[in-house]
CSV table of C-alpha atoms and ligand atoms in Angstrom, one decimal:
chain,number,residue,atom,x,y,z
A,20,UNK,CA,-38.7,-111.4,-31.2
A,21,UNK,CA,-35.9,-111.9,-33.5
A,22,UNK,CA,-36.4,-110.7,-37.3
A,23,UNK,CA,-34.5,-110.7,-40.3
A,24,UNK,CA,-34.0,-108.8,-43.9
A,25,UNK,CA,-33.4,-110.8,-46.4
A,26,UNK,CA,-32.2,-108.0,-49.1
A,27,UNK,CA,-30.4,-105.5,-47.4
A,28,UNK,CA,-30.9,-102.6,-50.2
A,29,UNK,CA,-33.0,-99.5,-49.6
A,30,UNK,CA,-36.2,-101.4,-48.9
A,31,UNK,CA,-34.3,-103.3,-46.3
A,32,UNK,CA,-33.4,-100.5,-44.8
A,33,UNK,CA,-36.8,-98.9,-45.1
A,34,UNK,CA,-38.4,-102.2,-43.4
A,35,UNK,CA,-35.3,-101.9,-40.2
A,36,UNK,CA,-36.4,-98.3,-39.3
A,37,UNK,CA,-40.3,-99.8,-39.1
A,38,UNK,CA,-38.9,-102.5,-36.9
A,39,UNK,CA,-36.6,-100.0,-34.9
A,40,UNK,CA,-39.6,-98.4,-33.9
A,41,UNK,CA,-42.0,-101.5,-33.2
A,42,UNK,CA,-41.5,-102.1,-29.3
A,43,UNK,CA,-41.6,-105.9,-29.7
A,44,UNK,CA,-39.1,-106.7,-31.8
A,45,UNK,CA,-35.5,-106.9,-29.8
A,46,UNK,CA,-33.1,-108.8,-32.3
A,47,UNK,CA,-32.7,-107.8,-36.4
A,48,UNK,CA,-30.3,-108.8,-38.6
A,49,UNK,CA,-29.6,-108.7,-42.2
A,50,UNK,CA,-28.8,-111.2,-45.2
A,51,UNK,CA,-27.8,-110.3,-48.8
A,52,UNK,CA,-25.0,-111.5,-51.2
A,53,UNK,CA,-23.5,-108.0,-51.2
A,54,UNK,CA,-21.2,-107.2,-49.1
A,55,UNK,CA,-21.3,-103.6,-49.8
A,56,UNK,CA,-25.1,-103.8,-49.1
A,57,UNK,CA,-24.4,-105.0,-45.6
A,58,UNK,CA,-22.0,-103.0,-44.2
A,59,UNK,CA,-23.9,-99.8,-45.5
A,60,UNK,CA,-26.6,-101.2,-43.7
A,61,UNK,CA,-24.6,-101.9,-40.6
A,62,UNK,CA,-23.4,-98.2,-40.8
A,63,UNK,CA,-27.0,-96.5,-41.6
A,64,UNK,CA,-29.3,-98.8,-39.1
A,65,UNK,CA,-26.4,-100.2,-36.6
A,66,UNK,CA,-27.7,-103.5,-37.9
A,67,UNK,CA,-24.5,-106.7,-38.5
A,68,UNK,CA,-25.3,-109.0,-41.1
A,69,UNK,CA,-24.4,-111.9,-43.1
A,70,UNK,CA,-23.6,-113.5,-46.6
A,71,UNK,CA,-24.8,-117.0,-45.9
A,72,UNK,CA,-28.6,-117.9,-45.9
A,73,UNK,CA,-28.2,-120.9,-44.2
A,74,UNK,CA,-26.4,-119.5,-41.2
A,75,UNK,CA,-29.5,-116.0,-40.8
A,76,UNK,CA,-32.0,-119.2,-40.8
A,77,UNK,CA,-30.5,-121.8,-38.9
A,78,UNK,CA,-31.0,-119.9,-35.6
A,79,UNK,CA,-34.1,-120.7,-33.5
A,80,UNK,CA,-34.6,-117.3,-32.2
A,81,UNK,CA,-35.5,-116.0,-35.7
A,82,UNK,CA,-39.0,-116.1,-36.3
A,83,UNK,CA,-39.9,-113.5,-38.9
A,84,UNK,CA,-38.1,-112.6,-42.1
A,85,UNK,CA,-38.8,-110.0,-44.4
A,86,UNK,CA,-37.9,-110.3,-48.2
A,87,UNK,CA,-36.6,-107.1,-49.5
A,88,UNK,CA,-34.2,-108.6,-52.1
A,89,UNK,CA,-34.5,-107.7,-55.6
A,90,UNK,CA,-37.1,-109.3,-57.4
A,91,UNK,CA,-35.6,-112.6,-59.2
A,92,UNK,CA,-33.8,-113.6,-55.3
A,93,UNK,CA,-38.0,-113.2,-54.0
A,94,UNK,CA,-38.9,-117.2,-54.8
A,95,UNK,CA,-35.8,-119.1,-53.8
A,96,UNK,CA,-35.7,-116.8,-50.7
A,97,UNK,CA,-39.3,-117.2,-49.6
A,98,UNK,CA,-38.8,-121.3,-50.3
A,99,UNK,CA,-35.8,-121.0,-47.9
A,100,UNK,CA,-37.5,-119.4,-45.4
A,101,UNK,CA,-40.9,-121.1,-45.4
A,102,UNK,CA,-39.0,-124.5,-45.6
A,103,UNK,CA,-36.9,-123.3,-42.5
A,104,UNK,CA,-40.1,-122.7,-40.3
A,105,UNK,CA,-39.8,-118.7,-40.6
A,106,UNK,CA,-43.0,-116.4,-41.4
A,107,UNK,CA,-42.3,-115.0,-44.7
A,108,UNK,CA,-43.0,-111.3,-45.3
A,109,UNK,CA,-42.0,-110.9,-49.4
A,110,UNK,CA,-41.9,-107.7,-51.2
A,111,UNK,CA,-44.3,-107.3,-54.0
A,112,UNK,CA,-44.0,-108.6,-56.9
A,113,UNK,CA,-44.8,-111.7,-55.6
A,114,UNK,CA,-42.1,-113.2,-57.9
A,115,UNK,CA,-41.0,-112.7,-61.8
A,116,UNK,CA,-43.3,-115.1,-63.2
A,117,UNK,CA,-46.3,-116.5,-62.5
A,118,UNK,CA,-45.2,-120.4,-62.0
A,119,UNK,CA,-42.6,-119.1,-59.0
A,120,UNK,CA,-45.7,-117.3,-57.2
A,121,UNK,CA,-47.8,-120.6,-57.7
A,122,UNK,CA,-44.8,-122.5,-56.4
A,123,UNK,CA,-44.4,-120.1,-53.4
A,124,UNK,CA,-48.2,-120.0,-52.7
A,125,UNK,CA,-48.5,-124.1,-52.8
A,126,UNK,CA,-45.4,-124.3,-50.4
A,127,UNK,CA,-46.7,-121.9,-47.8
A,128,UNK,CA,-50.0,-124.3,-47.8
A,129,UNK,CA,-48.0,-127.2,-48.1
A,130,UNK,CA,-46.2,-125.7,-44.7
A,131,UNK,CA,-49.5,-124.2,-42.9
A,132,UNK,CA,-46.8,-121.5,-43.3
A,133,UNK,CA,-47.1,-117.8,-42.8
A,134,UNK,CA,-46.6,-115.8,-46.1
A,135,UNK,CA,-47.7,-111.9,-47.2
A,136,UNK,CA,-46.8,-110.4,-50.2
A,137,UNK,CA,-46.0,-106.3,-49.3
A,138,UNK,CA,-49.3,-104.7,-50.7
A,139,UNK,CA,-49.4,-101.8,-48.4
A,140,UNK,CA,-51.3,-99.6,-50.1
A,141,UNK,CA,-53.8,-101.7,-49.1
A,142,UNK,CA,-52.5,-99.9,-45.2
A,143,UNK,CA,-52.7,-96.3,-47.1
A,144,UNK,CA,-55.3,-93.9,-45.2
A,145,UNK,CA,-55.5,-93.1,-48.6
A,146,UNK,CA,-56.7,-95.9,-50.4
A,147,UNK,CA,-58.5,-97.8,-47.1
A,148,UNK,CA,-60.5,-94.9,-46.7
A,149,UNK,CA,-61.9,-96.1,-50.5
A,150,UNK,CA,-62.3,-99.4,-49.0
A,151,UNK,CA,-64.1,-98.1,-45.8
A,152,UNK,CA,-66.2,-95.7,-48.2
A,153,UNK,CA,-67.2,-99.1,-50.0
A,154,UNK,CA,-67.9,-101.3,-47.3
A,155,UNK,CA,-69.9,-99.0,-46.1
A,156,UNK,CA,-72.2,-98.9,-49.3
A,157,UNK,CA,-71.5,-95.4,-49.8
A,158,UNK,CA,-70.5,-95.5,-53.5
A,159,UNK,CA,-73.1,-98.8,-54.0
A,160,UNK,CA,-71.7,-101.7,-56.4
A,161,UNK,CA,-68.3,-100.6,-58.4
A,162,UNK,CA,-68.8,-100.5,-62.0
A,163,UNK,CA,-66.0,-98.6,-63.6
A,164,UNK,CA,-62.5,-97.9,-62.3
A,165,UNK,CA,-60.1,-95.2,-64.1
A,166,UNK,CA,-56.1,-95.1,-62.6
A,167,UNK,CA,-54.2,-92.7,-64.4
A,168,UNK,CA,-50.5,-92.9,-63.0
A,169,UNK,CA,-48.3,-90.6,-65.1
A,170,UNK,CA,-45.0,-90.0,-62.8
A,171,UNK,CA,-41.4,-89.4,-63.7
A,172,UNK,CA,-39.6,-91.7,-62.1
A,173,UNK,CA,-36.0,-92.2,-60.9
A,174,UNK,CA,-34.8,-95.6,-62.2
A,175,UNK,CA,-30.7,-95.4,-63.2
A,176,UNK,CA,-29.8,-97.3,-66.6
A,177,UNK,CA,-28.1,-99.4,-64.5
A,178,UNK,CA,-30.7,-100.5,-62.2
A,179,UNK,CA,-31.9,-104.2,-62.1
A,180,UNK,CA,-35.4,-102.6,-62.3
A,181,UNK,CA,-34.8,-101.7,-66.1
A,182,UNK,CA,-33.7,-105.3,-67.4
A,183,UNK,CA,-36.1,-107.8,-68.0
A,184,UNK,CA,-34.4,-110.8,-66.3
A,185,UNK,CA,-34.1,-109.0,-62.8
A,186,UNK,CA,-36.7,-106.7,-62.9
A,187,UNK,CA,-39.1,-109.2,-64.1
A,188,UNK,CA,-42.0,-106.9,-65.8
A,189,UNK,CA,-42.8,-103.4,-65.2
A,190,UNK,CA,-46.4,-104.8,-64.6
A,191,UNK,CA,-44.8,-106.7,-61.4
A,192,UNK,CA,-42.7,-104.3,-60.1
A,193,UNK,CA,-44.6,-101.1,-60.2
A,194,UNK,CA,-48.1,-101.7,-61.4
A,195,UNK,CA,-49.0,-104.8,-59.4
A,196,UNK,CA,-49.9,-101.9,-56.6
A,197,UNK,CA,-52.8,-100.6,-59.1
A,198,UNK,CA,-54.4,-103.4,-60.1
A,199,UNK,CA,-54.3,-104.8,-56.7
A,200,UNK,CA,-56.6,-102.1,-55.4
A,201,UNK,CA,-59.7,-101.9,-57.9
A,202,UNK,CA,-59.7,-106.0,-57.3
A,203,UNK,CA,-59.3,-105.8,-53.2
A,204,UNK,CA,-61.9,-102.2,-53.4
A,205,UNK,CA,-64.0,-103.7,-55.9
A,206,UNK,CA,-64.4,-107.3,-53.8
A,207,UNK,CA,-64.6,-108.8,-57.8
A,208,UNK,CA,-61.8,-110.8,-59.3
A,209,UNK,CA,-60.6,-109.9,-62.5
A,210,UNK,CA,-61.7,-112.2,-65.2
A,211,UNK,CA,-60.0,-110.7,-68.5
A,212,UNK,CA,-57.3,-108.1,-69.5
A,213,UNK,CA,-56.6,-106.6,-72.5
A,214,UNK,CA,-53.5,-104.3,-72.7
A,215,UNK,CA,-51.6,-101.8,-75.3
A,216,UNK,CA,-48.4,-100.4,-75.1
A,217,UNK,CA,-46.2,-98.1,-77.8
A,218,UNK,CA,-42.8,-98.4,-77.9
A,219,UNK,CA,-40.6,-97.0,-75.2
A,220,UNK,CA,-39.9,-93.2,-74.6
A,221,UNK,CA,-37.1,-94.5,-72.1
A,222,UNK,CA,-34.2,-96.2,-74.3
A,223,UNK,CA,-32.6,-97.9,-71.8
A,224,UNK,CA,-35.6,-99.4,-70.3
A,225,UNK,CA,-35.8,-102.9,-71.5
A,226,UNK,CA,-39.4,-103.5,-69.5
A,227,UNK,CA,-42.2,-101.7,-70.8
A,228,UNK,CA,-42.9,-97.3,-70.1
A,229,UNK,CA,-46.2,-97.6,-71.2
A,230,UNK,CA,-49.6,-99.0,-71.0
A,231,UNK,CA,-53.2,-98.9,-71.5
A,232,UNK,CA,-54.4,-101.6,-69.5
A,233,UNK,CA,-58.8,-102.4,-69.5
A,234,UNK,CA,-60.0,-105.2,-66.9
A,235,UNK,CA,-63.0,-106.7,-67.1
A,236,UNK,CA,-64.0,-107.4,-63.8
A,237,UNK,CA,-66.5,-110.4,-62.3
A,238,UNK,CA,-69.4,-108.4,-61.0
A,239,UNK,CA,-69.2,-107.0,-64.8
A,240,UNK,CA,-68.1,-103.6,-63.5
A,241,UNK,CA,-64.6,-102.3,-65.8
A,242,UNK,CA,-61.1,-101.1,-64.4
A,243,UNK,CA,-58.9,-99.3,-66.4
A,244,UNK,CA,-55.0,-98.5,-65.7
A,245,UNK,CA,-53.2,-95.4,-67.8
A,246,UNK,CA,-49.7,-95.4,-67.2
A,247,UNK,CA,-46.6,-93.4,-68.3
A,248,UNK,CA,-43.3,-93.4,-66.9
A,249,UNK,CA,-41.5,-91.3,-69.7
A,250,UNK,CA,-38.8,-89.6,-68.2
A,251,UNK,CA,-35.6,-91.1,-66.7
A,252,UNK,CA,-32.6,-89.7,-64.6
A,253,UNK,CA,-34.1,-86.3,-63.6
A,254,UNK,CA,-33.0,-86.7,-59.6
A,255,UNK,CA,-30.2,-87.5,-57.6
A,256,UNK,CA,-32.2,-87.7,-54.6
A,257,UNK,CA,-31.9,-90.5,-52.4
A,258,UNK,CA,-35.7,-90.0,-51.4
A,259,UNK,CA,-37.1,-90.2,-54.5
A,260,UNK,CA,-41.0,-90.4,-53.3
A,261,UNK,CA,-41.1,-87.0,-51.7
A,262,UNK,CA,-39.2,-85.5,-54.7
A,263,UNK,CA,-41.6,-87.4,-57.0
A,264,UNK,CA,-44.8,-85.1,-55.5
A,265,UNK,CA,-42.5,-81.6,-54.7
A,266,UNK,CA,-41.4,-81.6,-58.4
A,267,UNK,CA,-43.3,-82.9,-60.5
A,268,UNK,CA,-47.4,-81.8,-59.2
A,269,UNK,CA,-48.4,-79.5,-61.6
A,270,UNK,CA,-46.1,-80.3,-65.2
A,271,UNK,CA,-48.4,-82.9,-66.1
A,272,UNK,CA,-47.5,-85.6,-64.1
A,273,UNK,CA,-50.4,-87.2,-61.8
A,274,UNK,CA,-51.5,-90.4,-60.2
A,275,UNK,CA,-55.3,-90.3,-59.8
A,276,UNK,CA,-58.7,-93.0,-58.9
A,277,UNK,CA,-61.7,-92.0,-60.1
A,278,UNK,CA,-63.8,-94.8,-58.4
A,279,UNK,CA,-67.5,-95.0,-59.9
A,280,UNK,CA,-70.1,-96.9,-58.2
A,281,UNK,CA,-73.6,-97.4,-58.6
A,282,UNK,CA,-74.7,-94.8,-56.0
A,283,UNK,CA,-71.6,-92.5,-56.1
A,284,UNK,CA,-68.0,-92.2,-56.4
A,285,UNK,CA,-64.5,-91.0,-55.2
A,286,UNK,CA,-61.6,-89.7,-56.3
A,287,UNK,CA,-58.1,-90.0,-54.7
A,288,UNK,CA,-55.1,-87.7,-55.8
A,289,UNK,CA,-51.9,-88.1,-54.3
A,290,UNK,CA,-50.3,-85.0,-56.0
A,291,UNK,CA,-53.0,-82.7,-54.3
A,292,UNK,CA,-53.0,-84.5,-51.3
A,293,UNK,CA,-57.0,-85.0,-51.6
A,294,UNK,CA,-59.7,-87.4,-51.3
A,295,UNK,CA,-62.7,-87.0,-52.1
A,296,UNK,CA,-66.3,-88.9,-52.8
A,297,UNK,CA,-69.8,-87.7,-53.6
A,298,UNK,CA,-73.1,-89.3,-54.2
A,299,UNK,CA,-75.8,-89.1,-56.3
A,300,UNK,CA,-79.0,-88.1,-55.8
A,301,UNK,CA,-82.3,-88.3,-58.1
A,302,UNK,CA,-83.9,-85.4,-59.0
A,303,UNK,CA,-86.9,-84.7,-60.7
A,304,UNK,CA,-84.8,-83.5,-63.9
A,305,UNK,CA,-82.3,-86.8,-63.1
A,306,UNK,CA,-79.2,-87.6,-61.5
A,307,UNK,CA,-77.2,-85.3,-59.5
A,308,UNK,CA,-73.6,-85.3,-57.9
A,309,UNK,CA,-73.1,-84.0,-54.5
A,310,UNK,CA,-69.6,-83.9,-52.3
A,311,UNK,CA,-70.1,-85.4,-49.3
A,312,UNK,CA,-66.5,-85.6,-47.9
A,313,UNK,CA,-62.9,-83.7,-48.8
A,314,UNK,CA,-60.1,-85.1,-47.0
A,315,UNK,CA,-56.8,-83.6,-47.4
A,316,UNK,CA,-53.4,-84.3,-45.6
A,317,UNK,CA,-50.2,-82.0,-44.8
A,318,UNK,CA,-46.9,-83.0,-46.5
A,319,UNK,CA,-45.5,-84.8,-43.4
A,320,UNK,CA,-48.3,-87.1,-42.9
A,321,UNK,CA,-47.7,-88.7,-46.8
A,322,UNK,CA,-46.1,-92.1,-45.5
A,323,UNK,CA,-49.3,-93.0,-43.6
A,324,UNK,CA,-51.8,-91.7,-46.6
A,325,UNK,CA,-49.3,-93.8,-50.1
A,326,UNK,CA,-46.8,-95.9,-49.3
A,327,UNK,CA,-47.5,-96.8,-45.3
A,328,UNK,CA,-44.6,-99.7,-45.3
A,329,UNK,CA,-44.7,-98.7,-41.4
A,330,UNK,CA,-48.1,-99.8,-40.7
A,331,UNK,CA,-48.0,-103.1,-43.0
A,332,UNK,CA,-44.9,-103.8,-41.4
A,333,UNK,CA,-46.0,-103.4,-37.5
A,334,UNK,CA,-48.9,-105.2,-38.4
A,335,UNK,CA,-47.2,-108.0,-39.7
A,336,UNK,CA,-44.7,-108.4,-36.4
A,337,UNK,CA,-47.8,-108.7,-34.6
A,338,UNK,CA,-49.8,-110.9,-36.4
A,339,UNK,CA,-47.1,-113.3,-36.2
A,340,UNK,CA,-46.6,-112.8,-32.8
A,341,UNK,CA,-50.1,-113.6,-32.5
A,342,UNK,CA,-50.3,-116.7,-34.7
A,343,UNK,CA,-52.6,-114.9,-37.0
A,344,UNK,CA,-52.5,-115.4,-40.4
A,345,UNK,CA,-51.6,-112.6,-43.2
A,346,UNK,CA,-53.7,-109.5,-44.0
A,347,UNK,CA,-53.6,-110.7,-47.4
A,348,UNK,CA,-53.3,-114.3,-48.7
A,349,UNK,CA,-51.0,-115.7,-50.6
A,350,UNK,CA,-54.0,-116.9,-53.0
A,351,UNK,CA,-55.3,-113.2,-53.1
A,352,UNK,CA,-51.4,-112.0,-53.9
A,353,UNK,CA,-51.9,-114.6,-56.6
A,354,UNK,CA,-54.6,-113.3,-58.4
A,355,UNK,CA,-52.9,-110.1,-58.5
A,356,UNK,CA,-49.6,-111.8,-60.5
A,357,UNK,CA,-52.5,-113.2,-62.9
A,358,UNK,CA,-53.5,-110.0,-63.6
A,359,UNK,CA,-49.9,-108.6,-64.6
A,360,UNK,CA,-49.3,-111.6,-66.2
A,361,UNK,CA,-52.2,-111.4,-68.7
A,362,UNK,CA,-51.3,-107.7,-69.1
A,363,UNK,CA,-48.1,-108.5,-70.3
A,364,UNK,CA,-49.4,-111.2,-72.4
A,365,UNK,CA,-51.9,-109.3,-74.1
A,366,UNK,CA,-49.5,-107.0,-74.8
A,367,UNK,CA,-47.2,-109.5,-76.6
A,368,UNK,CA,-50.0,-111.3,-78.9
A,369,UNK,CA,-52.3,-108.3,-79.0
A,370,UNK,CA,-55.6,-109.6,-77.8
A,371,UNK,CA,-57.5,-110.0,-74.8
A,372,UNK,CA,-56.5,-112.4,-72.0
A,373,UNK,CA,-59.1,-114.6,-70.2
A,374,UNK,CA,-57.4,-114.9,-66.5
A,375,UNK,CA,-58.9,-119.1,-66.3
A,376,UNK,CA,-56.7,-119.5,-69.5
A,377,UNK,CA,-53.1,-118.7,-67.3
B,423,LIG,N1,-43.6,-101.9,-51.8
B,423,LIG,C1,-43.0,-100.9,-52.4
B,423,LIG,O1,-43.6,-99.9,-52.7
B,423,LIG,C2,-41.6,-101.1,-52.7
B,423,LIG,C3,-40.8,-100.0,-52.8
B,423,LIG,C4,-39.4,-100.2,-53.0
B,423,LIG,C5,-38.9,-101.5,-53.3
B,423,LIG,N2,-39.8,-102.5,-53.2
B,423,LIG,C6,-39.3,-103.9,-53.4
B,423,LIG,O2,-38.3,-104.2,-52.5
B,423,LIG,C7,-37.3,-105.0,-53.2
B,423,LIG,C8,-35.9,-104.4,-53.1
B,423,LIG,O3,-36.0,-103.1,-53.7
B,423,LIG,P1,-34.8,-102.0,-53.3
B,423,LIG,O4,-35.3,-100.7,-53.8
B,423,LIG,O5,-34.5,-102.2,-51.9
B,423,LIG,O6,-33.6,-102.5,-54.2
B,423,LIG,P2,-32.1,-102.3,-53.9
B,423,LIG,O7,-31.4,-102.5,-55.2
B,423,LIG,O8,-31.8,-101.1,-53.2
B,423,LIG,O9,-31.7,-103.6,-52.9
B,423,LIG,C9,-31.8,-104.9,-53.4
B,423,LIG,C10,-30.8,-105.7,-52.5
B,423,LIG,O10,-31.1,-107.1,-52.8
B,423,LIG,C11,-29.8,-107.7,-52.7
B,423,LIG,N3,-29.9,-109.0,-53.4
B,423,LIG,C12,-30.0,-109.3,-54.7
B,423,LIG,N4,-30.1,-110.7,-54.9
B,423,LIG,C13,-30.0,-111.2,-53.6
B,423,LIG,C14,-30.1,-112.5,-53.1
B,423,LIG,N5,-30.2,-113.6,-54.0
B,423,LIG,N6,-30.0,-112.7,-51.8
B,423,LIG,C15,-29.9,-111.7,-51.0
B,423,LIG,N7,-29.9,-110.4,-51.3
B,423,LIG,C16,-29.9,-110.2,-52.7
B,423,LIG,C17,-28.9,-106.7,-53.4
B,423,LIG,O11,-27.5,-107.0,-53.1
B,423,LIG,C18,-29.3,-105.4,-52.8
B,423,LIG,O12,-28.7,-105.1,-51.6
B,423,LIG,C19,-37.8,-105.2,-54.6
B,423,LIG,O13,-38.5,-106.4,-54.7
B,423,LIG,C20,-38.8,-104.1,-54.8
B,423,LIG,O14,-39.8,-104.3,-55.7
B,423,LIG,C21,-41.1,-102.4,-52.9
């Protein structure tokens, strides 16, 4: 098969070692408007590419694209493709605003096309072994979900990511993950939001550092997202991920689940590398928590338990070789941009926002 980045940046680059290592797929090529993108691409992955859409999708061999572009190239790219006859793998967020996602997701049905939006967490051993734990009726019905997710991060001030009209919204480009899983573990859309933020730590960030995020989920169970991203410019690494857990695990920083059902709970921590989930048992004085499983994972194994871009990736390759559809819908990728949307709005006019009312 024949497969092409669209966005040839670190995330395309990322997406070509995946596809490097997936037996199936013989051809790959690369589109972006940089030149300089390319031809580091060319000399890091041995992969040619092009400037010119038309001429990556006019070619009959291609069958699968993958959008790694920045975020504001995501809807005119995924349009291009889809209208081209190409399965459309997009990098989350599923657009900068929540018309261009509607207008993607209507075009893909329009098409019968093939279109996922890159929610792999939801291929985390990590997080799946939440979803497992649930499906199971191990933890019983979800009623309250706590994220905290307090993480320097490595943004430059000069990185699209920091400007409001190419990053889009820090809710779409980095939390979209964290509300994606308490609605896909939870099996309960969210119905309302209401989100605080104070003003910036980060000067130069013109998206938002901050939040205090509550969801009111439909099976009337809660999900609450505390975020931080306060410092700035602190590494010069180019793999930012690993650095993020080596330096900062134990001076404050964490990223956390406490998962709380009606019959017991987890808890995932990345920075300690743990998972963990109890259950509760009555007693004649009253409740009582026992562990029932600790799962913990060695360093190397930390692609395949957080960010597991190699497993979403092989899987999509062969559900389109299959003629399956997507892991994940477009219309479940769209509920997701509804909730970041009505956490940024609620931020804006300070009051709750009903999801029906977007
Ligand atoms: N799923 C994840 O956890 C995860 C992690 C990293 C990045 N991403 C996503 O991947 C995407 C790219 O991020 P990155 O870190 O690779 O950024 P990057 O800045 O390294 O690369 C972006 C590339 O897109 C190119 N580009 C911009 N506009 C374009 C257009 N109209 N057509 C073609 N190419 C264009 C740029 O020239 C650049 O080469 C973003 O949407 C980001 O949110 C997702």
């Amino acid at each position: 098969m024949r497969v092409a980045i669209l966005g040839a940046g670190a995330m395309g680059r990322t997406v070509i070692g995946h596809l490097q290592k997936c037996g199936t797929v013989q051809e790959i090529t690369a589109y972006d408007t940089s030149r300089e993108s390319l031809e580091k691409t060319r000399r890091e992955c041995g992969v040619e590419g092009s400037t010119s859409l038309e001429k990556t999708l006019d070619d009959p061999r291609l069958k699968l694209v993958f959008i790694t572009a920045s975020n504001a190239a995501h809807k005119d790219l995924a349009l291009a493709a889809l209208r081209a006859g190409k399965a459309v793998m997009c990098e989350k967020p599923m657009a900068n605003s929540l018309p261009d996602a509607v207008e993607m997701a209507r075009e893909a049905a329009r098409l019968k096309g093939f279109l996922q939006i890159g929610f792999e967490l939801r291929y985390s051993l990590l997080y799946s072994t939440v979803k497992k734990w649930i499906d199971e009726g191990k933890l019983g019905e979800i009623r309250n979900i706590q994220c905290n997710y307090i993480a320097e991060e490595y943004w430059r001030s000069s990185s699209w990511r920091v400007k409001n009209a190419t990053g889009g919204s820090m809710f779409g480009e980095k939390l979209s993950h964290y509300v994606d899983l308490p609605r896909w573990w939870s099996g309960s859309e969210v119905e309302e939001v209401y989100a605080l933020s104070s003003p910036n730590i980060v000067s130069y960030y013109e998206v938002r550092d901050n939040y205090q995020a509550t969801c009111r989920l439909a099976n009337g169970g809660v999900s609450h997202l505390t975020f931080y991203m306060p410092f700035g410019e602190t590494t010069d690494t180019d793999d930012p991920l690993q650095d993020m857990l080596d330096r900062q695990k134990d001076t404050g920083h964490e990223l956390r689940y406490l998962v709380m059902g009606a019959s017991g709970g987890a808890e995932t921590d990345v920075f300690n590398r743990t998972i963990k989930r109890w259950a509760y048992r009555e007693t004649p004085r009253g409740f009582e928590s026992k562990i029932e499983e600790t799962i913990t994972w060695p360093k190397e194994q930390d692609h395949f338990y957080f960010h597991n871009t190699h497993d979403q990736t092989h899987d999509i390759v062969r559900r389109v070789q299959e003629g399956l559809p997507p892991s994940i819908s477009p219309e479940d990728a769209l509920e997701t941009m509804k909730v970041c949307e009505a956490a940024e709005m609620s931020v804006g006019r300070q009051e709750a926002v009903k999801i029906r009312d977007l």
